[in-house]
Amino acid sequence: MATTDTGAHTAYGEGPAYGDSPAYGRLSIAQGMVRQADYWWTAYKRTWRGGVISSFVAPLFYVLAMGVLLGGFIDVDPARLEGATSYLAFIVPGLVATHAMTLAIGETTYPVMGGIKWHKTYYAQLATPLTARDIVNAHLMFVLARVASACAVFLLVLAPFGVFATWWGPVAAFFVVVLVGMAFATVVFGISTRLRDEAAFGLVFRLGVVPMSLFSGAFFPVANLGDVLSKVAQAVPLWHGVNLTRMLCLDTLDGPVALLNVTVLVAITVAGWLWAIQGLERRLSD
Amino acid sequence: MTDATAHDPGTAHALATGSMITARDLRKSFGTFEAVKGIDVDVRRGEVFGFLGPNGAGKSSTMRMIAAVSPVTSGELRILGMDPATDGPSIRARLGVCPQEDTLDNELNVVDNLFIYGRYFGIDRATCRERAAELLEFANLTDKAKAKVEDLSGGMKRRLTIARSLINRPELLLLDEPTTGLDPQARHVLWDQLFRLKQAGVTLVVTTHYMDEAEQLCDRLVVMDKGLIAAEGSPRELIAAHSTREVAELRFGVGEHEAIADKVADLGERVEVLPDRLLVYTDDGEHVLAQVHERGLTPVATLVRRSSLEDVFLRLTGRSLVD
């Protein structure tokens, strides 16, 4: 062995160990994630009880209140509901997409600032062979798992209520809402790495999450906003998610529009991912 | 386990030169503020090397560069023969870092803090568990294995942080202000552990603003002030080069020190005026005291002691270490 043999370390047993770290350069993306899996699994076990309410129960309240109870008052020509046969069928795709967004943002605001500022988890991780990229990736993978599990349950629970036109529509929609989650998770992660304190999260929620939830076509067709405002609404990232999810659930897919929706969401995810890595790299090297 | 070093020219170089850390004209700036203004450092294998200086001297900025987490602004830095700009993860794989502020996970229990940290190094689960148990033993925390970190005392947290930094069996251990905030007993327990690591062959790099800590621990140290190195050597060499053998401390009434300084100036090699006392540097402190009394001066309190690194620092910078 080329190094001084530290085998005599009474304090810590035999020989140095660098795990499977490369002699030079950085870890592969997969290595980075595998090494943090135990951390995130432990973190999940510690918080899952609180997560159950926000992930699974709260959205079903929305379905019940808005879709079933409020929707009971709404009797309208399916042509004016983007092809939905009932208000419930109209609102469910919008609620799932919005839920994916809300969950993703929740997991990338306070938790990210905690890693930087309060618990300093990221600093501890960065003192190991992990890099800012690895830390971002593992955190995002955890968000993805949370969004995916919550949305899968959401879609499964609603399947028996006749709100989906085909069996494959919601399956495809599942992947779309996960993509929606990642688009917001990456961008908001990037924002969180650049904020000095948590006060600005109030703005993210009040000026970002709430207006987007309300005016991106989840609760009513954006056409109702009129010519100009509907164009504005269609420029909002969440609309692309809501629209695509709905087209899949109602079997009203419009190829070119769907392509545009996917392209926008993928582009945001990729750009947000790079921006988040850059943000964390800079923040942690201060 | 793969042997990551067998084909590693960086380590070969470091071994050949015996150098764990080499810095040449190393600088670090934050915007327009230059925290480290061009320092040269060589840390040899197996020694305890110290950065001594007051808060704001640039010690922590230097440590973060050495820990390969903070990019070098300019100059050259090699750690274990590697360049932190390109080989950060490989360097960090072989370092242990005990930061100034604890970065323990407060919501995990003690043993999980060790286990999960080991996983970041790619150490398999069984080995992580084995080592976590060994390290708890080393840190005297075995009976606290399942305790929450937030329930530990300051000294226990610090010992756990050190234990955690050893999970990858590092060749080089970086300790930033390891005993700041600890009570005297906890400091001695910790120093004992650091001695044991040194005996085991680990190279230690320590920053401190406590001169007694530097004297106790360090084979060699640099005195840092305002981003520069003011002096370098072993504690004994530094004291010999920059101070006298003894110091006579004279305390007079409030506000009298400045005026009395002139009357005793010729009694030692030099005299320092502090707000609360005069320091007369001499090789024979008792003789100075006798002469002070002969001259009819009546200090409220006197003390003769050996010179310390505190005196070295005072001489080099004109200020005391702890503000």
CSV table of N, CA, C and O in Angstrom, one decimal, chain A residues 29-84:
chain,number,residue,atom,x,y,z
A,29,ILE,N,-22.8,10.2,-11.0
A,29,ILE,CA,-24.1,10.6,-10.5
A,29,ILE,C,-24.8,9.5,-9.6
A,29,ILE,O,-25.3,9.8,-8.5
A,30,ALA,N,-24.7,8.3,-10.1
A,30,ALA,CA,-25.3,7.2,-9.3
A,30,ALA,C,-24.6,7.0,-8.0
A,30,ALA,O,-25.2,6.8,-6.9
A,31,GLN,N,-23.3,7.0,-8.0
A,31,GLN,CA,-22.5,6.9,-6.7
A,31,GLN,C,-22.9,7.9,-5.7
A,31,GLN,O,-23.2,7.6,-4.5
A,32,GLY,N,-23.0,9.2,-6.2
A,32,GLY,CA,-23.4,10.3,-5.3
A,32,GLY,C,-24.8,10.0,-4.7
A,32,GLY,O,-25.0,10.3,-3.5
A,33,MET,N,-25.7,9.5,-5.4
A,33,MET,CA,-27.0,9.3,-4.9
A,33,MET,C,-27.1,8.1,-3.9
A,33,MET,O,-27.7,8.2,-2.9
A,34,VAL,N,-26.4,7.0,-4.3
A,34,VAL,CA,-26.4,5.8,-3.5
A,34,VAL,C,-25.8,6.2,-2.1
A,34,VAL,O,-26.4,5.7,-1.1
A,35,ARG,N,-24.8,7.0,-2.1
A,35,ARG,CA,-24.2,7.3,-0.8
A,35,ARG,C,-25.1,8.1,0.2
A,35,ARG,O,-24.8,8.1,1.4
A,36,GLN,N,-26.0,8.8,-0.4
A,36,GLN,CA,-26.9,9.6,0.4
A,36,GLN,C,-28.3,8.9,0.7
A,36,GLN,O,-29.1,9.5,1.4
A,37,ALA,N,-28.4,7.7,0.1
A,37,ALA,CA,-29.7,7.1,0.3
A,37,ALA,C,-30.1,6.8,1.7
A,37,ALA,O,-31.2,7.0,2.2
A,38,ASP,N,-29.1,6.4,2.5
A,38,ASP,CA,-29.4,6.1,3.9
A,38,ASP,C,-29.8,7.4,4.7
A,38,ASP,O,-30.6,7.3,5.6
A,39,TYR,N,-29.1,8.5,4.3
A,39,TYR,CA,-29.5,9.7,5.0
A,39,TYR,C,-30.9,10.1,4.7
A,39,TYR,O,-31.7,10.3,5.6
A,40,TRP,N,-31.3,10.0,3.4
A,40,TRP,CA,-32.7,10.4,3.1
A,40,TRP,C,-33.7,9.5,3.6
A,40,TRP,O,-34.8,9.8,3.9
A,41,TRP,N,-33.4,8.2,3.6
A,41,TRP,CA,-34.3,7.2,4.1
A,41,TRP,C,-34.5,7.4,5.6
A,41,TRP,O,-35.6,7.4,6.1
A,42,THR,N,-33.4,7.8,6.3
A,42,THR,CA,-33.6,8.1,7.8
A,42,THR,C,-34.4,9.3,8.0
A,42,THR,O,-35.2,9.4,8.8
A,43,ALA,N,-34.1,10.3,7.1
A,43,ALA,CA,-34.9,11.6,7.2
A,43,ALA,C,-36.3,11.3,7.0
A,43,ALA,O,-37.2,11.9,7.6
A,44,TYR,N,-36.6,10.5,6.0
A,44,TYR,CA,-38.0,10.2,5.7
A,44,TYR,C,-38.7,9.5,6.8
A,44,TYR,O,-39.8,9.8,7.2
A,45,LYS,N,-38.0,8.5,7.4
A,45,LYS,CA,-38.6,7.7,8.5
A,45,LYS,C,-39.0,8.7,9.7
A,45,LYS,O,-39.9,8.4,10.4
A,46,ARG,N,-38.2,9.7,9.8
A,46,ARG,CA,-38.3,10.7,10.9
A,46,ARG,C,-39.5,11.6,10.6
A,46,ARG,O,-40.1,12.1,11.6
A,47,THR,N,-39.9,11.8,9.4
A,47,THR,CA,-40.9,12.9,9.1
A,47,THR,C,-42.1,12.3,8.4
A,47,THR,O,-43.0,13.1,8.1
A,48,TRP,N,-42.2,11.0,8.1
A,48,TRP,CA,-43.3,10.6,7.2
A,48,TRP,C,-44.7,10.8,7.8
A,48,TRP,O,-45.6,11.0,7.1
A,49,ARG,N,-44.8,10.8,9.1
A,49,ARG,CA,-46.1,10.9,9.7
A,49,ARG,C,-46.7,12.3,9.3
A,49,ARG,O,-47.9,12.3,8.9
A,50,GLY,N,-45.9,13.3,9.5
A,50,GLY,CA,-46.4,14.6,9.1
A,50,GLY,C,-46.7,14.7,7.6
A,50,GLY,O,-47.7,15.3,7.1
A,51,GLY,N,-45.9,14.0,6.8
A,51,GLY,CA,-46.0,14.0,5.4
A,51,GLY,C,-47.3,13.3,4.9
A,51,GLY,O,-47.8,13.7,3.8
A,52,VAL,N,-47.8,12.4,5.6
A,52,VAL,CA,-48.9,11.6,5.2
A,52,VAL,C,-50.1,12.6,5.0
A,52,VAL,O,-50.9,12.5,4.0
A,53,ILE,N,-50.3,13.5,6.0
A,53,ILE,CA,-51.4,14.4,5.9
A,53,ILE,C,-51.3,15.3,4.7
A,53,ILE,O,-52.2,15.4,3.9
A,54,SER,N,-50.1,16.0,4.5
A,54,SER,CA,-50.0,16.9,3.4
A,54,SER,C,-50.0,16.2,2.1
A,54,SER,O,-50.5,16.7,1.1
A,55,SER,N,-49.4,15.0,2.1
A,55,SER,CA,-49.3,14.3,0.8
A,55,SER,C,-50.6,13.6,0.3
A,55,SER,O,-51.0,13.7,-0.8
A,56,PHE,N,-51.3,13.0,1.3
A,56,PHE,CA,-52.4,12.1,0.8
A,56,PHE,C,-53.8,12.6,1.3
A,56,PHE,O,-54.7,12.4,0.5
A,57,VAL,N,-53.8,13.1,2.4
A,57,VAL,CA,-55.2,13.5,3.0
A,57,VAL,C,-55.7,14.8,2.5
A,57,VAL,O,-56.8,15.0,1.9
A,58,ALA,N,-54.8,15.8,2.6
A,58,ALA,CA,-55.2,17.2,2.2
A,58,ALA,C,-55.7,17.3,0.8
A,58,ALA,O,-56.8,17.9,0.5
A,59,PRO,N,-55.0,16.7,-0.2
A,59,PRO,CA,-55.5,16.8,-1.6
A,59,PRO,C,-56.9,16.2,-1.8
A,59,PRO,O,-57.7,16.7,-2.6
A,60,LEU,N,-57.2,15.1,-1.0
A,60,LEU,CA,-58.5,14.5,-1.1
A,60,LEU,C,-59.6,15.4,-0.6
A,60,LEU,O,-60.7,15.4,-1.0
A,61,PHE,N,-59.2,16.2,0.4
A,61,PHE,CA,-60.2,17.2,0.9
A,61,PHE,C,-60.6,18.2,-0.2
A,61,PHE,O,-61.7,18.6,-0.4
A,62,TYR,N,-59.6,18.6,-1.0
A,62,TYR,CA,-59.8,19.5,-2.1
A,62,TYR,C,-60.8,18.8,-3.1
A,62,TYR,O,-61.7,19.5,-3.6
A,63,VAL,N,-60.5,17.6,-3.4
A,63,VAL,CA,-61.4,16.9,-4.4
A,63,VAL,C,-62.8,16.8,-3.9
A,63,VAL,O,-63.7,17.1,-4.6
A,64,LEU,N,-62.9,16.5,-2.6
A,64,LEU,CA,-64.3,16.5,-2.0
A,64,LEU,C,-65.0,17.8,-2.0
A,64,LEU,O,-66.1,18.0,-2.5
A,65,ALA,N,-64.2,18.8,-1.5
A,65,ALA,CA,-64.9,20.2,-1.4
A,65,ALA,C,-65.1,20.8,-2.7
A,65,ALA,O,-66.2,21.3,-3.0
A,66,MET,N,-64.0,20.9,-3.5
A,66,MET,CA,-64.2,21.6,-4.8
A,66,MET,C,-64.8,20.7,-5.9
A,66,MET,O,-65.8,21.2,-6.6
A,67,GLY,N,-64.4,19.5,-6.0
A,67,GLY,CA,-64.9,18.7,-7.1
A,67,GLY,C,-66.3,18.2,-6.9
A,67,GLY,O,-67.1,18.4,-7.7
A,68,VAL,N,-66.5,17.6,-5.7
A,68,VAL,CA,-67.8,17.0,-5.5
A,68,VAL,C,-68.8,18.0,-5.0
A,68,VAL,O,-69.9,18.2,-5.6
A,69,LEU,N,-68.5,18.7,-3.9
A,69,LEU,CA,-69.5,19.6,-3.3
A,69,LEU,C,-69.7,20.9,-4.1
A,69,LEU,O,-70.9,21.2,-4.4
A,70,LEU,N,-68.7,21.6,-4.4
A,70,LEU,CA,-68.8,22.8,-5.2
A,70,LEU,C,-69.2,22.4,-6.6
A,70,LEU,O,-70.1,23.0,-7.2
A,71,GLY,N,-68.6,21.3,-7.1
A,71,GLY,CA,-68.9,20.8,-8.5
A,71,GLY,C,-70.4,20.5,-8.7
A,71,GLY,O,-70.9,20.5,-9.8
A,72,GLY,N,-71.0,20.1,-7.6
A,72,GLY,CA,-72.4,19.7,-7.6
A,72,GLY,C,-73.3,20.8,-8.1
A,72,GLY,O,-74.4,20.6,-8.7
A,73,PHE,N,-72.8,22.1,-8.0
A,73,PHE,CA,-73.6,23.2,-8.4
A,73,PHE,C,-73.4,23.6,-9.9
A,73,PHE,O,-74.0,24.5,-10.4
A,74,ILE,N,-72.3,22.9,-10.4
A,74,ILE,CA,-71.9,23.3,-11.8
A,74,ILE,C,-72.4,22.3,-12.8
A,74,ILE,O,-72.1,21.1,-12.8
A,75,ASP,N,-73.3,22.8,-13.7
A,75,ASP,CA,-73.8,22.0,-14.7
A,75,ASP,C,-73.6,22.7,-16.0
A,75,ASP,O,-74.2,23.7,-16.3
A,76,VAL,N,-72.6,22.2,-16.8
A,76,VAL,CA,-72.2,23.0,-18.0
A,76,VAL,C,-71.9,22.1,-19.1
A,76,VAL,O,-71.5,20.9,-18.9
A,77,ASP,N,-72.0,22.6,-20.3
A,77,ASP,CA,-71.7,21.9,-21.5
A,77,ASP,C,-70.2,21.4,-21.5
A,77,ASP,O,-69.3,22.3,-21.3
A,78,PRO,N,-69.9,20.1,-21.7
A,78,PRO,CA,-68.5,19.6,-21.7
A,78,PRO,C,-67.6,20.4,-22.6
A,78,PRO,O,-66.4,20.6,-22.4
A,79,ALA,N,-68.2,21.0,-23.7
A,79,ALA,CA,-67.3,21.8,-24.6
A,79,ALA,C,-66.7,23.0,-23.9
A,79,ALA,O,-65.6,23.4,-24.2
A,80,ARG,N,-67.4,23.5,-22.9
A,80,ARG,CA,-66.9,24.6,-22.2
A,80,ARG,C,-66.0,24.2,-21.0
A,80,ARG,O,-65.4,25.0,-20.4
A,81,LEU,N,-65.9,22.9,-20.8
A,81,LEU,CA,-65.0,22.4,-19.7
A,81,LEU,C,-63.8,21.6,-20.4
A,81,LEU,O,-63.4,20.6,-19.8
A,82,GLU,N,-63.4,22.0,-21.5
A,82,GLU,CA,-62.3,21.4,-22.2
A,82,GLU,C,-62.5,19.9,-22.4
A,82,GLU,O,-61.6,19.1,-22.3
A,83,GLY,N,-63.8,19.5,-22.6
A,83,GLY,CA,-64.1,18.2,-22.9
A,83,GLY,C,-64.4,17.3,-21.7
A,83,GLY,O,-64.7,16.1,-21.8
A,84,ALA,N,-64.4,17.9,-20.5
A,84,ALA,CA,-64.7,17.0,-19.3
A,84,ALA,C,-66.2,16.8,-19.2
A,84,ALA,O,-67.0,17.7,-19.4
